[in-house]
Short mmCIF file of C-alpha atoms in Angstrom, two decimals:
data_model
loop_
_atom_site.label_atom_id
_atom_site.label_comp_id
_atom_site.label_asym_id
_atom_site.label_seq_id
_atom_site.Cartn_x
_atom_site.Cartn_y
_atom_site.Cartn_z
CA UNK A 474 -240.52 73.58 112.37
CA UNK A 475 -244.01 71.81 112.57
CA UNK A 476 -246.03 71.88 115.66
CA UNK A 477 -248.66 69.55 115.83
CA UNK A 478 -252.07 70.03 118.64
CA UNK A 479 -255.53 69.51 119.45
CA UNK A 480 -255.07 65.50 120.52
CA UNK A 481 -256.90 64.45 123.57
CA UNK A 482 -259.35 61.82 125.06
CA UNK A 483 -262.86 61.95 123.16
CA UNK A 484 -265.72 59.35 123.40
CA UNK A 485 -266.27 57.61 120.56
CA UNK A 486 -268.72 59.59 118.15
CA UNK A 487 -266.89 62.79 119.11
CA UNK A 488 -265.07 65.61 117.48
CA UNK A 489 -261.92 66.74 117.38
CA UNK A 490 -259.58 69.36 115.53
CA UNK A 491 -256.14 68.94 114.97
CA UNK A 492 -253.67 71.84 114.05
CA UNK A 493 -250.36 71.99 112.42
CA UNK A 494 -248.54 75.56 112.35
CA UNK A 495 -245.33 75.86 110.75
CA UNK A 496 -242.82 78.03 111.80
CA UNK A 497 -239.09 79.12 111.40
CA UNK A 498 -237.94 80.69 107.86
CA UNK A 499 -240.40 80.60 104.72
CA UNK A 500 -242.09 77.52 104.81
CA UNK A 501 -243.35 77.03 100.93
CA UNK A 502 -244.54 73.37 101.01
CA UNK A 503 -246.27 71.28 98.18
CA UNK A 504 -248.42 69.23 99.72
CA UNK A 505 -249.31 68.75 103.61
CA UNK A 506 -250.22 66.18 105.24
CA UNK A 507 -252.02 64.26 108.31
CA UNK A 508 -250.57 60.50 108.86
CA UNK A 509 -251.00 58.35 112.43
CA UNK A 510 -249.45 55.63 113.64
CA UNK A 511 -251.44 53.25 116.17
CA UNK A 512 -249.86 50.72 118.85
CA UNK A 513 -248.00 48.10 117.00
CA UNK A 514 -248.98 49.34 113.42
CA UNK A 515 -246.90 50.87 110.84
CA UNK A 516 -247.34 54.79 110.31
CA UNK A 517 -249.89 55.34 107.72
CA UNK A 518 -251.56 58.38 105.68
CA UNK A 519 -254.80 59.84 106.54
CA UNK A 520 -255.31 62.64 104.23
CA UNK A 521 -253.27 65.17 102.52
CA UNK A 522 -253.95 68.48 100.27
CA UNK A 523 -251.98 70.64 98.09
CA UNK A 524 -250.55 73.98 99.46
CA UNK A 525 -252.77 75.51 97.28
CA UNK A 526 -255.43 73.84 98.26
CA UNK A 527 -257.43 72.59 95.38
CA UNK A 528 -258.13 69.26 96.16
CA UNK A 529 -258.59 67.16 98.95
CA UNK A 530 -257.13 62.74 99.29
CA UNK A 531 -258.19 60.85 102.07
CA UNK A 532 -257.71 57.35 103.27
CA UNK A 533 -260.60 55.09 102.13
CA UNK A 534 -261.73 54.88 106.22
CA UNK A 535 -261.51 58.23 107.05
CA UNK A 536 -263.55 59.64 103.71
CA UNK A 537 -266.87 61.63 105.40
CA UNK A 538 -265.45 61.48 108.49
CA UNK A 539 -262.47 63.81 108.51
CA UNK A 540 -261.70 67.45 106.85
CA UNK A 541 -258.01 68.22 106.01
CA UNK A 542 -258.20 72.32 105.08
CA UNK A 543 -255.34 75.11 105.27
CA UNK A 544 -255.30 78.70 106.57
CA UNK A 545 -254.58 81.07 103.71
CA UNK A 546 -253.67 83.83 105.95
CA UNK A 547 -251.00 81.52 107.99
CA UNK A 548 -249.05 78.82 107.57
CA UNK A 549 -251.12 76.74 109.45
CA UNK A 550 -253.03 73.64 108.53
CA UNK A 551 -255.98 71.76 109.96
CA UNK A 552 -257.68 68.27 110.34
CA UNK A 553 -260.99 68.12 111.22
CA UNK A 554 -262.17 64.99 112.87
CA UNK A 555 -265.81 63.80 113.11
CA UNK A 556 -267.95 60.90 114.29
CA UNK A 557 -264.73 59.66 115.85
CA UNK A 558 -264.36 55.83 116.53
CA UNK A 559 -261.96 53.51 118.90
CA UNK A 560 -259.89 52.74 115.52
CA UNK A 561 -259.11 55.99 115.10
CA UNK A 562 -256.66 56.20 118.31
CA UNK A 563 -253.04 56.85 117.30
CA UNK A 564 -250.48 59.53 117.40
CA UNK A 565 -251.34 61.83 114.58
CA UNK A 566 -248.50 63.70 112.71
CA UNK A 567 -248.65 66.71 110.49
CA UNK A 568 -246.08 66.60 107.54
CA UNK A 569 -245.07 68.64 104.38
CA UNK A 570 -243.19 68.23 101.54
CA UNK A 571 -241.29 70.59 98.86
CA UNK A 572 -241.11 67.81 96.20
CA UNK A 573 -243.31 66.71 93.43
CA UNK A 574 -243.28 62.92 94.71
CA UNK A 575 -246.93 60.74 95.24
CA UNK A 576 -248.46 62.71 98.12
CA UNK A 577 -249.20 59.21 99.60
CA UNK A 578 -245.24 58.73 99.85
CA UNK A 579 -244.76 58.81 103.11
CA UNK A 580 -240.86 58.59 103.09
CA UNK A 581 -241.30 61.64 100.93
CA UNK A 582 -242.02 63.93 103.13
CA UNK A 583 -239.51 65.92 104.71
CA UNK A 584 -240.89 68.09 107.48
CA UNK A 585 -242.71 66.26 110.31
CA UNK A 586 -244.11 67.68 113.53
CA UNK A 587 -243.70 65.91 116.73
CA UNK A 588 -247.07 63.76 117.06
CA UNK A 589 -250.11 64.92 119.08
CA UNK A 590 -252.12 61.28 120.91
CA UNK A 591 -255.43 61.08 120.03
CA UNK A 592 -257.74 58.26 121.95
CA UNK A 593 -261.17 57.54 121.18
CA UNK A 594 -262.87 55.41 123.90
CA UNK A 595 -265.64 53.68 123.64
#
């Protein structure tokens, strides 16, 4: 129901934009998500926004270096990576959730899309 994309190889100090589009019946989500999960590291959040869109929470490393923001017009929802760094390699995955739990819960959230690789070389 979530498709994740926009993963690839960048040099470090690079850009990238990651998409998640959500599909199938009526998606009406709380809050969405970005979280990543690195070689031999737990999964872990990266930055998440209300489905309305009022406010922004980011992981303390990522704050001034990534953009989470949604599409109004679709259900479709973005992370904009800048300034990229070797650290930043993982799988990212897009995730949503109906409920009113912490948005930093990640067992709370129920939709997840499959994981798009994203390596930063230096």
């Amino acid at each position: 129901q979530l498709q994740a994309s926009g993963g690839g190889l960048v040099q470090a100090g690079g850009s990238l934009r990651l998409s998640c589009a959500a599909s199938g019946r009526t998606f009406r989500a709380i809050d969405l998500g970005w979280f990543r999960q690195a070689p031999g590291k737990e999964r872990e959040f990266v930055a998440v926004m209300p489905w309305r869109g009022d406010r922004q929470y980011y992981t303390n490393s990522v704050k001034g270096q990534f953009t989470i923001s949604r599409d109004g017009a679709k259900d479709t929802w973005y992370l904009q990576m800048n300034s990229l760094k070797p650290e930043d390699t993982a799988v990212y995955y897009c995730a949503a959730k109906t409920n009113s739990a912490s948005v930093f819960s990640i067992l709370d959230y129920e939709y997840w899309g499959q994981g798009t690789q994203v390596t930063v070389s230096s």
